[in-house]
Short mmCIF file of C-alpha atoms in Angstrom, two decimals:
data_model
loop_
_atom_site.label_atom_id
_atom_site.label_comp_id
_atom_site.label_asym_id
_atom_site.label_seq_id
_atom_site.Cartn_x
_atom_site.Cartn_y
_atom_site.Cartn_z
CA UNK A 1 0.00 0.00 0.00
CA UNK A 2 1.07 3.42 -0.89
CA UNK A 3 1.49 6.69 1.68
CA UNK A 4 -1.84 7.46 0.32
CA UNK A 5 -3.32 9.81 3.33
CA UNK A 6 -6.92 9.85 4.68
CA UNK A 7 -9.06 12.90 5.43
CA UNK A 8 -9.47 13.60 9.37
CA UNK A 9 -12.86 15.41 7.87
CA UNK A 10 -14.01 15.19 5.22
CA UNK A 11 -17.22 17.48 3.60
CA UNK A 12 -19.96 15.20 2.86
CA UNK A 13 -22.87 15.69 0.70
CA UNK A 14 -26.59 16.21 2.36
CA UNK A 15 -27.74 12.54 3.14
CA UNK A 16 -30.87 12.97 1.30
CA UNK A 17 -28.63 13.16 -2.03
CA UNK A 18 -27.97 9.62 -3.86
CA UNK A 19 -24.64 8.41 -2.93
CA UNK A 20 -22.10 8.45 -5.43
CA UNK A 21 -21.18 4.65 -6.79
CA UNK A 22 -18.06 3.95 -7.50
CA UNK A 23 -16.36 0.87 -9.16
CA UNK A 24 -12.42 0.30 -8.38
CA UNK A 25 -10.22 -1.16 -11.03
CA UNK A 26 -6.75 -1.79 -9.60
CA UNK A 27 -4.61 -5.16 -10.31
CA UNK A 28 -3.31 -4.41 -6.65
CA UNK A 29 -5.79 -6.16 -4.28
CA UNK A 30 -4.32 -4.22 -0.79
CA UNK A 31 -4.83 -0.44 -2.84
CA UNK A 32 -8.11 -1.84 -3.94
CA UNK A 33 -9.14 -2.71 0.07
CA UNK A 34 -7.87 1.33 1.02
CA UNK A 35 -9.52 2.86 -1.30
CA UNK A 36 -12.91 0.88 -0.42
CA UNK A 37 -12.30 2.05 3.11
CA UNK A 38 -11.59 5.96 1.96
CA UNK A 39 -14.75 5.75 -0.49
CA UNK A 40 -16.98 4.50 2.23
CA UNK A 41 -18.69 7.89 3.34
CA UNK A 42 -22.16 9.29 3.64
CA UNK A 43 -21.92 10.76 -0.27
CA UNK A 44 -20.08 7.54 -1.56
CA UNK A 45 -20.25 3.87 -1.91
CA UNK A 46 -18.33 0.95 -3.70
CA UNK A 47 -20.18 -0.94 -6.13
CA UNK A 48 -17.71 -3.05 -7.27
CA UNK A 49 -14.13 -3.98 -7.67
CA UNK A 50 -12.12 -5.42 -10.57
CA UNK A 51 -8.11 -6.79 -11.06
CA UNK A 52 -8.23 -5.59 -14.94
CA UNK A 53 -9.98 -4.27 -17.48
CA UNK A 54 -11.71 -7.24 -19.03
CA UNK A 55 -13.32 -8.14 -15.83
CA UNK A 56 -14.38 -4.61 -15.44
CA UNK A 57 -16.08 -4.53 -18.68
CA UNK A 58 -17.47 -7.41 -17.87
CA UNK A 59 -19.44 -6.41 -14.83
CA UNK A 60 -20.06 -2.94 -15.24
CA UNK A 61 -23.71 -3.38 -16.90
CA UNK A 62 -24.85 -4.57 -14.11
CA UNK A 63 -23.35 -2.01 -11.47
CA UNK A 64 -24.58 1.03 -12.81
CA UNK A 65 -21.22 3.05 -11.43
CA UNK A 66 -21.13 6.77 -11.43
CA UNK A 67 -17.94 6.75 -11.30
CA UNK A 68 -14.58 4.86 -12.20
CA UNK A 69 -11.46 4.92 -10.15
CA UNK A 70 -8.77 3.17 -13.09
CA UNK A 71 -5.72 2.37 -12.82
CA UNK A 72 -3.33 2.41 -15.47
CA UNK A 73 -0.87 -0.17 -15.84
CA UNK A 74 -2.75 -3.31 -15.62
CA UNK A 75 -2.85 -6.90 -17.36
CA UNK A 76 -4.89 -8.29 -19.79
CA UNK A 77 -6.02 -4.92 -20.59
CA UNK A 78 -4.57 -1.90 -18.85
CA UNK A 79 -6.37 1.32 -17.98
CA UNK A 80 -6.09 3.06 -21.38
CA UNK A 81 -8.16 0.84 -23.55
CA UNK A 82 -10.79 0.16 -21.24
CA UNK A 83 -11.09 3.65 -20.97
CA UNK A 84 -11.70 3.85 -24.35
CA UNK A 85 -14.01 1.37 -24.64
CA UNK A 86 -16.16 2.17 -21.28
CA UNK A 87 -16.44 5.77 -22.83
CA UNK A 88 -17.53 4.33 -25.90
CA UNK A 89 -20.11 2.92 -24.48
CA UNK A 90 -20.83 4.92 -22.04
CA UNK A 91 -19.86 8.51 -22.58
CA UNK A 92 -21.54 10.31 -19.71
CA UNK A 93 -19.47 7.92 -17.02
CA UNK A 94 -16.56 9.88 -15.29
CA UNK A 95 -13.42 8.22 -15.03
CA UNK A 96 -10.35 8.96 -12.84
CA UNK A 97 -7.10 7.33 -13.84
CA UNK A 98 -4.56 6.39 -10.89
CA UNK A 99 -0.77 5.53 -10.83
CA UNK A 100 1.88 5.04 -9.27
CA UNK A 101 4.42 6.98 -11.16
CA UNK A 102 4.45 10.68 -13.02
CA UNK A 103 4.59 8.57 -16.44
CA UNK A 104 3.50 11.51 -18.39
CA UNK A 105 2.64 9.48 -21.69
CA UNK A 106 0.09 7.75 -19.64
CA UNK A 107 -1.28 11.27 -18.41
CA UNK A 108 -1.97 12.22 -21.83
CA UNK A 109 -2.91 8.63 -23.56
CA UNK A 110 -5.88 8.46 -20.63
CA UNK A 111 -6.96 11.90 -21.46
CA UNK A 112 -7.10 11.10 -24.81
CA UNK A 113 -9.07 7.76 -24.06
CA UNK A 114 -11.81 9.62 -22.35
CA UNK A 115 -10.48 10.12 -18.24
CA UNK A 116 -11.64 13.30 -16.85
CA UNK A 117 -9.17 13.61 -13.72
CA UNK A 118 -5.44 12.11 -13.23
CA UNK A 119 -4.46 11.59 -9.54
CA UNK A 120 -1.36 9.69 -8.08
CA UNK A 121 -2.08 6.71 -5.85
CA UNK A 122 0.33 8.44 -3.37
CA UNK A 123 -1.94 11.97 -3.25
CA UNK A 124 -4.11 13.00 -0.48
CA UNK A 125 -7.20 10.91 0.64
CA UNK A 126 -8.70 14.34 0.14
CA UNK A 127 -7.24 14.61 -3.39
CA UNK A 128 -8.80 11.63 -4.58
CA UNK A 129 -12.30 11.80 -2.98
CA UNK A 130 -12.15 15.36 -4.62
CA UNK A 131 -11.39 13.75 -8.13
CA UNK A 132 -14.36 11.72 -7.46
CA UNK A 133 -16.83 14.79 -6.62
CA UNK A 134 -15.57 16.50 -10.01
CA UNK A 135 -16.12 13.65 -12.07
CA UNK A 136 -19.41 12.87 -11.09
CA UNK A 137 -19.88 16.48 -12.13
CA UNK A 138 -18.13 16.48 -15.31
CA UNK A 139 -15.15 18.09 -14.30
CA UNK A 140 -11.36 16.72 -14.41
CA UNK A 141 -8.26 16.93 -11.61
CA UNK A 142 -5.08 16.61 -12.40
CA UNK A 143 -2.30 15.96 -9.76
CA UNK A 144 0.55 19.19 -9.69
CA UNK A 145 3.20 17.16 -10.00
CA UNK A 146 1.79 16.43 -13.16
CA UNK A 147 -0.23 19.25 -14.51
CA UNK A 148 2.56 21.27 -16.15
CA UNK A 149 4.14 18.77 -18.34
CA UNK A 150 0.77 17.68 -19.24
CA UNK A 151 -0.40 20.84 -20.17
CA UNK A 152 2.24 21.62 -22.33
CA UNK A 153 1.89 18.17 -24.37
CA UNK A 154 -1.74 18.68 -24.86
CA UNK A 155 -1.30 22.29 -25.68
CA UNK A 156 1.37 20.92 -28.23
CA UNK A 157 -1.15 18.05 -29.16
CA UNK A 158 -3.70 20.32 -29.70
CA UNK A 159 -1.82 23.30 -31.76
CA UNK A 160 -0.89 19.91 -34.53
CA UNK A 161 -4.32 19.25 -34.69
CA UNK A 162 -5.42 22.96 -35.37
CA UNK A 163 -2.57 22.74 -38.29
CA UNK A 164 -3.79 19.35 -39.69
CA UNK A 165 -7.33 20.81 -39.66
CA UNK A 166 -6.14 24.09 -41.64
CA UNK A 167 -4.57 21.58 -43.86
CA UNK A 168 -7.45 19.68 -44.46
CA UNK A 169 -9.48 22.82 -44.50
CA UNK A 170 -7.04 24.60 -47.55
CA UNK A 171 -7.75 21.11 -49.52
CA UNK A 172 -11.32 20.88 -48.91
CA UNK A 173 -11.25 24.69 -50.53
CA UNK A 174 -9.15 23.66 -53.70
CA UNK A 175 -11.56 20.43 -53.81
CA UNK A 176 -14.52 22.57 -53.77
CA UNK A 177 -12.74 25.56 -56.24
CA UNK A 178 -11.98 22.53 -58.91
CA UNK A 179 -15.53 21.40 -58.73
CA UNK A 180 -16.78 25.01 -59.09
CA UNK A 181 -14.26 25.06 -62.42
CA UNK A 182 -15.78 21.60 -63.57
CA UNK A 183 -19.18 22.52 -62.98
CA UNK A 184 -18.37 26.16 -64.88
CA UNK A 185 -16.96 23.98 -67.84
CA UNK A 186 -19.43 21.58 -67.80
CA UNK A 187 -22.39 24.15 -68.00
CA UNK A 188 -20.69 25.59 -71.11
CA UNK A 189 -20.04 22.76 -72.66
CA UNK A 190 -23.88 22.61 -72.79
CA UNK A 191 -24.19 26.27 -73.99
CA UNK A 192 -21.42 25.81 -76.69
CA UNK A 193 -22.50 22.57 -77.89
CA UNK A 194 -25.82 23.79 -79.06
CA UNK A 195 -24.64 25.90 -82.14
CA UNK A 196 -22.66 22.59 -83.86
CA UNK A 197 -25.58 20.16 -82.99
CA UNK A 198 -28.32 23.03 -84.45
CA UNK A 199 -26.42 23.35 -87.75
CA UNK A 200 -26.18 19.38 -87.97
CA UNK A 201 -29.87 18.99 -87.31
CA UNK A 202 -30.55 21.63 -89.90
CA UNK A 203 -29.02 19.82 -92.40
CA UNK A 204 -30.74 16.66 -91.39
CA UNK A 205 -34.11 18.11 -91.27
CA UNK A 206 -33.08 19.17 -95.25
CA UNK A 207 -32.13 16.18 -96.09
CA UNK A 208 -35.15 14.17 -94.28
CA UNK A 209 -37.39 16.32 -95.94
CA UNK A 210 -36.26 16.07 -99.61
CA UNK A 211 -36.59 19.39 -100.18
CA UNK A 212 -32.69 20.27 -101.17
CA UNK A 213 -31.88 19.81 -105.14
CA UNK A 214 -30.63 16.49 -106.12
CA UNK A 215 -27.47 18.06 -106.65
CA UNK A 216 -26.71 19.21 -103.40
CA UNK A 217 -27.28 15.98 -101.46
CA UNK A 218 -24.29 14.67 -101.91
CA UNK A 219 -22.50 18.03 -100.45
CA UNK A 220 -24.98 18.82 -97.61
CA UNK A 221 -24.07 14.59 -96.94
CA UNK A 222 -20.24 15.24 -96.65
CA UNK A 223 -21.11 18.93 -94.58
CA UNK A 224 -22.54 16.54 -92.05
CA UNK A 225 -20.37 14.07 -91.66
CA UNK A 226 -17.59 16.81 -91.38
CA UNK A 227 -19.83 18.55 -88.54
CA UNK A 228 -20.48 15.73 -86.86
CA UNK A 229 -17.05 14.67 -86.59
CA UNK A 230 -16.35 18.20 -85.37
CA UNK A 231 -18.75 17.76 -82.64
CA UNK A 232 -16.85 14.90 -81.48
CA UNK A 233 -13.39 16.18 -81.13
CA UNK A 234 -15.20 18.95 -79.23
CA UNK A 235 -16.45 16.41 -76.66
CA UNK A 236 -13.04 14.43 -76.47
CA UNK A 237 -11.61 17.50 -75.25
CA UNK A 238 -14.13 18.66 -73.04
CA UNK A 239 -13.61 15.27 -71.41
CA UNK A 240 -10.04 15.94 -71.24
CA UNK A 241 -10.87 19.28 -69.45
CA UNK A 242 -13.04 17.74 -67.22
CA UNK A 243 -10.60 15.51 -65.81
CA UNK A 244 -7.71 17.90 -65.29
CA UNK A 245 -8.17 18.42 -61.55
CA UNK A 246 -6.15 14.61 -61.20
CA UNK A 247 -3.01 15.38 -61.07
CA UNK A 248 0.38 13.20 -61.02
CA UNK A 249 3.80 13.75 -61.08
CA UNK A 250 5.11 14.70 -64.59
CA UNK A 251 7.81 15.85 -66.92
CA UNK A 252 6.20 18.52 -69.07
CA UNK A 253 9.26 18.18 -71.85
CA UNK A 254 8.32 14.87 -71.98
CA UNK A 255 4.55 15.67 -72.96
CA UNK A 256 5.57 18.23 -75.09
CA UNK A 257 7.30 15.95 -76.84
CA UNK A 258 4.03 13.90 -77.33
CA UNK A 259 2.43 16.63 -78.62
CA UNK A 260 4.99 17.29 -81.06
CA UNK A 261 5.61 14.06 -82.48
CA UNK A 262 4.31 13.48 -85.82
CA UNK A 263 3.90 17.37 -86.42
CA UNK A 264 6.69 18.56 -88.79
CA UNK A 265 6.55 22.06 -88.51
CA UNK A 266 6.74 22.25 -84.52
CA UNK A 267 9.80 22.99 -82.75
CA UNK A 268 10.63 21.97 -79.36
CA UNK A 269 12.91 23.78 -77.31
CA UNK A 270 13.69 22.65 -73.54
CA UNK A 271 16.55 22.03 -70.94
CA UNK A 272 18.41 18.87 -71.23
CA UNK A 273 16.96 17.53 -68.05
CA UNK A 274 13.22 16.77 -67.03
CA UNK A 275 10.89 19.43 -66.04
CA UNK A 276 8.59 18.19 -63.13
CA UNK A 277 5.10 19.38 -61.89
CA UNK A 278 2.02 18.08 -60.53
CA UNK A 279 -0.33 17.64 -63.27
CA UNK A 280 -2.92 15.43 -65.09
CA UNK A 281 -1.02 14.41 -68.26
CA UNK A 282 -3.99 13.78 -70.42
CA UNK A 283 -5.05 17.59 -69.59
CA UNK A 284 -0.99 18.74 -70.26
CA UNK A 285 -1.48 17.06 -73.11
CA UNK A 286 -4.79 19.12 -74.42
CA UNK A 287 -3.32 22.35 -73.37
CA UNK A 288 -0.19 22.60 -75.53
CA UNK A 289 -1.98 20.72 -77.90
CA UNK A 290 -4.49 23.29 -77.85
CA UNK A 291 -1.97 26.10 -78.28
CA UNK A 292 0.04 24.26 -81.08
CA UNK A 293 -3.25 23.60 -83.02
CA UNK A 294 -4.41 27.03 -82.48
CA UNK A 295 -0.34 28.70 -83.70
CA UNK A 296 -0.97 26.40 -86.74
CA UNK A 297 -3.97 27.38 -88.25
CA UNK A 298 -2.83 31.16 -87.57
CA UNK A 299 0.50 31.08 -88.79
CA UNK A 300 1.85 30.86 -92.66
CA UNK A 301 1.52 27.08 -94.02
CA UNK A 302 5.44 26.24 -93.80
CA UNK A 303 6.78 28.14 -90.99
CA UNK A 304 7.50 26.62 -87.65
CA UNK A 305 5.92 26.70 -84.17
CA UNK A 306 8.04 26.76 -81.51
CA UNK A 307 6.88 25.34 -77.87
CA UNK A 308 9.97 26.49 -75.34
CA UNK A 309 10.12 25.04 -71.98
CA UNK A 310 11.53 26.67 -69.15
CA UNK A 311 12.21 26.49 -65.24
CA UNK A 312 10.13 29.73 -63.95
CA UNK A 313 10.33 31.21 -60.35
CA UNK A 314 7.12 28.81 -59.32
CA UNK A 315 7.71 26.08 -61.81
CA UNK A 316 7.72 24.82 -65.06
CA UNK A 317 6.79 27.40 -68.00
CA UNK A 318 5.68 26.85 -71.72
CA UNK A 319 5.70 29.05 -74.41
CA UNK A 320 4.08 28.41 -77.87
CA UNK A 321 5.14 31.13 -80.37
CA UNK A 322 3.45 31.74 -83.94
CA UNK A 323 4.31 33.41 -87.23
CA UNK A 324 0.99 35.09 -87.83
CA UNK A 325 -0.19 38.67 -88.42
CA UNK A 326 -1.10 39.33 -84.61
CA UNK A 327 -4.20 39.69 -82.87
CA UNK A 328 -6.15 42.68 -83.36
CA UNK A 329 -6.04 44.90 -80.35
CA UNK A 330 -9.83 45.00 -80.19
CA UNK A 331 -10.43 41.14 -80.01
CA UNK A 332 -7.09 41.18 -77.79
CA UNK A 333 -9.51 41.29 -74.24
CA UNK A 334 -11.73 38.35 -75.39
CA UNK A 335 -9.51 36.07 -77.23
CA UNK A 336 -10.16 33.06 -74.59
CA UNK A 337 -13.98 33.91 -74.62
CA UNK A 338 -15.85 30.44 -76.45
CA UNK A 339 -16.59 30.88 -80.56
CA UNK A 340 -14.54 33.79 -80.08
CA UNK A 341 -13.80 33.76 -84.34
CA UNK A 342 -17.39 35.22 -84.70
CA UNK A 343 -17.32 33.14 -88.21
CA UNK A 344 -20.18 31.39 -88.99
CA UNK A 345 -19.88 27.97 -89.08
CA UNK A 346 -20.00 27.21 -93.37
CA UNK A 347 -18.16 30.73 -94.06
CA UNK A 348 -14.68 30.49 -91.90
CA UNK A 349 -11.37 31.11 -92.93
CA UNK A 350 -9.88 28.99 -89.96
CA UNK A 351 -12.10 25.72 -89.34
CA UNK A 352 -13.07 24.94 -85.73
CA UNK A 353 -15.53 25.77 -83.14
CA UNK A 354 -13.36 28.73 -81.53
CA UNK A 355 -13.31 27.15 -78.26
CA UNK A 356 -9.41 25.99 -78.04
CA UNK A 357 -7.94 28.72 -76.80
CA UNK A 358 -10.55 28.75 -74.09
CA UNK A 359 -10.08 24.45 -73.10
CA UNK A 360 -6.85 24.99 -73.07
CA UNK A 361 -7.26 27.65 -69.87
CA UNK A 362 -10.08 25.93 -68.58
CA UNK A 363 -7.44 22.93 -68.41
CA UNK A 364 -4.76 25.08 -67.11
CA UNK A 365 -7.09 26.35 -64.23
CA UNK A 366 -8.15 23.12 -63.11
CA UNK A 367 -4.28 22.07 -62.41
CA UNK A 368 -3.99 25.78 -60.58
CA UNK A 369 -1.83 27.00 -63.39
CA UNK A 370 -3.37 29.51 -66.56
CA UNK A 371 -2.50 30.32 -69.95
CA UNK A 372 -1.95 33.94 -71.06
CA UNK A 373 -1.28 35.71 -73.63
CA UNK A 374 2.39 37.31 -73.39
CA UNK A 375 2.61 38.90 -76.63
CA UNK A 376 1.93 39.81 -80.03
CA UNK A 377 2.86 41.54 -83.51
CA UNK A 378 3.02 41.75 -86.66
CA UNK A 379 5.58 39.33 -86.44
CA UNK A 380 3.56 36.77 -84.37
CA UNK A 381 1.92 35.70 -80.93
CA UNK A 382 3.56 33.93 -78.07
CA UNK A 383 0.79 32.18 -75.43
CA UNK A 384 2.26 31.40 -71.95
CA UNK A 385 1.14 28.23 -69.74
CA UNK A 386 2.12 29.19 -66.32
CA UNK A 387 2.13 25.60 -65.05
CA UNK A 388 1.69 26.52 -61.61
CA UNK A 389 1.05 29.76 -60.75
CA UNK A 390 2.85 31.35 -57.90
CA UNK A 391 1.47 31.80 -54.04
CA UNK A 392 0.64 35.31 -53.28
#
């Protein structure tokens, strides 16, 4: 038995109050007799005793304790995980955790578990009977000699848990920002779509009806098939945009490459080594191939396209450059707008639904990167993919 004092007096509850019930769980059968003998008071009674936490478990449904004095170290189940398990199932039960030693691991593991109070088995008879009183009330004890290191851990405890939550609370935001950019692109895909579907049911209707010439069939036939093969490159690559928010770990020179293989007229300059980012490669792969197809069909039939990849101050940077006349000043603000060519669909110069320019910074935006334009002249236009874009 410990120097564990008892009270000369001790303040009692009125008698017309309920007595407090208590249940001992000690693997020390002598502590287990004292503290029967310091719980047995007008305000308190012993309702049962147990050598470990299984048997404790065991008999507590049928006790009905208010209470639970626990000791730590025990075998067969020490104090910790029946603490978590008795608060499990039953989370309004107060539970005071005793030992024998300032073990200061065990402090904080039976806090976290669920104890309300900490006392040493050596404190004051009055210290522990007060433990008792606060539990029963909700409140918690903890011994001095313990208190300060305890503190501190929990304080610590709790300041990781306030950065893990910010964590989780900046990637629930860039969860919630990509699904705001996937529902934006998938409500325009819905817009944009209908001008390519109208003009191939037009022609449908004409040709269902039999009222175009003879002569025209065959034309009208071949304007179909063209549109409706249009129409589904256009959804390939809103699919492509649409997925962009997965991202892996990628060497962009590497799916520039891709993009360039099999196209004669573009150029790729990069660095000799790999340039990594965090990136969906199928959506990589639409947005320089968006900007290549769009420097094509704007620059002179045999001059080059160059795509340049460099190390920028937040990451990898790509530049497609083009030999055509420039953009007009006016059109300069809306350039990425959808159908920004303004051509109707049988009558334009450049073939396409006008909507790469705007996939490819759709696609950009869903990896937190953008495309911009940098510049442009008479002597041609350079678009920049920002492949991250710096923190501000």
């Amino acid at each position: 038995m410990s120097n564990m004092a008892f009270p000369a007096n001790v303040a009692t509850l009125p008698s017309a109050m309920p007595r407090v019930r208590v249940l001992l769980v000690d693997d020390n059968d002598g502590f287990r007799e004292s503290l029967a003998m310091l719980l047995d008071t007008e305000e308190m009674t012993v309702v049962g005793q147990a050598p470990n936490g299984v048997e404790a478990l065991a008999m507590i449904g049928g006790l009905d304790p208010d209470v639970v004095l626990m000791d730590v170290r025990m075998p067969e189940m020490d104090g910790i995980e029946t603490t978590r398990e008795l608060k499990t199932r039953f989370p309004s039960l107060g539970i005071v955790a005793l030992t024998g030693s300032e073990d200061q691991r065990a402090v904080r593991d039976m806090l976290v578990a669920g104890a309300s109070g900490y006392v040493l088995k050596d404190s004051d008879g009055d210290e522990i009977l007060y433990a008792v009183r606060q539990a029963v009330t909700g409140g918690g004890v903890l011994s001095p000699e313990v208190t300060p290191t305890v503190i501190e851990e929990l304080t610590e405890a709790l300041e990781r848990e306030r950065r893990r939550t910010r964590q989780l609370e900046i990637a629930q935001e860039a969860l919630l920002e990509r699904a705001a950019r996937r529902h934006e692109l998938v409500s325009r895909l819905g817009h944009e779509l209908r001008t390519p579907v109208t003009v191939i049911l037009g022609m449908a209707q004409t040709l269902a009806k039999g009222t175009a010439a003879q002569e025209d069939r065959g034309a009208i036939l071949e304007s179909l098939v063209d549109r409706a093969s249009g129409l589904a490159r256009l959804v390939h690559r809103f699919e492509a945009a649409v997925e962009a928010g997965l991202t892996e770990w990628a060497d962009v020179v590497q799916v520039a490459r891709e993009v360039a293989e099999g196209r004669d007229r573009v150029v790729i300059e990069a660095p000799e080594g790999p340039a990594m980012a965090s990136l969906n490669r199928t959506a990589a792969h639409r947005v320089i191939e968006e900007l290549v197809e769009n420097a094509l069909a704007f620059s002179p039939a045999e001059a080059p396209v160059v795509v340049a990849v460099t190390l920028g101050a937040s990451g990898p940077e790509v530049r497609i450059t083009d030999h055509g006349e420039g953009i007009d000043p006016e059109a300069m603000h809306r350039i990425f707008e959808p159908l920004e060519q303004a051509e109707r669909l049988n009558t334009r110069t450049h073939q396409g639904v006008g909507l790469g320019l705007t996939l490819a910074r759709m696609s950009a935006n869903a990896m937190d990167g953008d495309v911009l334009l940098e510049s442009t002249g008479p002597e041609g236009s350079t678009f920049l993919w920002v492949v991250t874009r710096p923190v501000t």
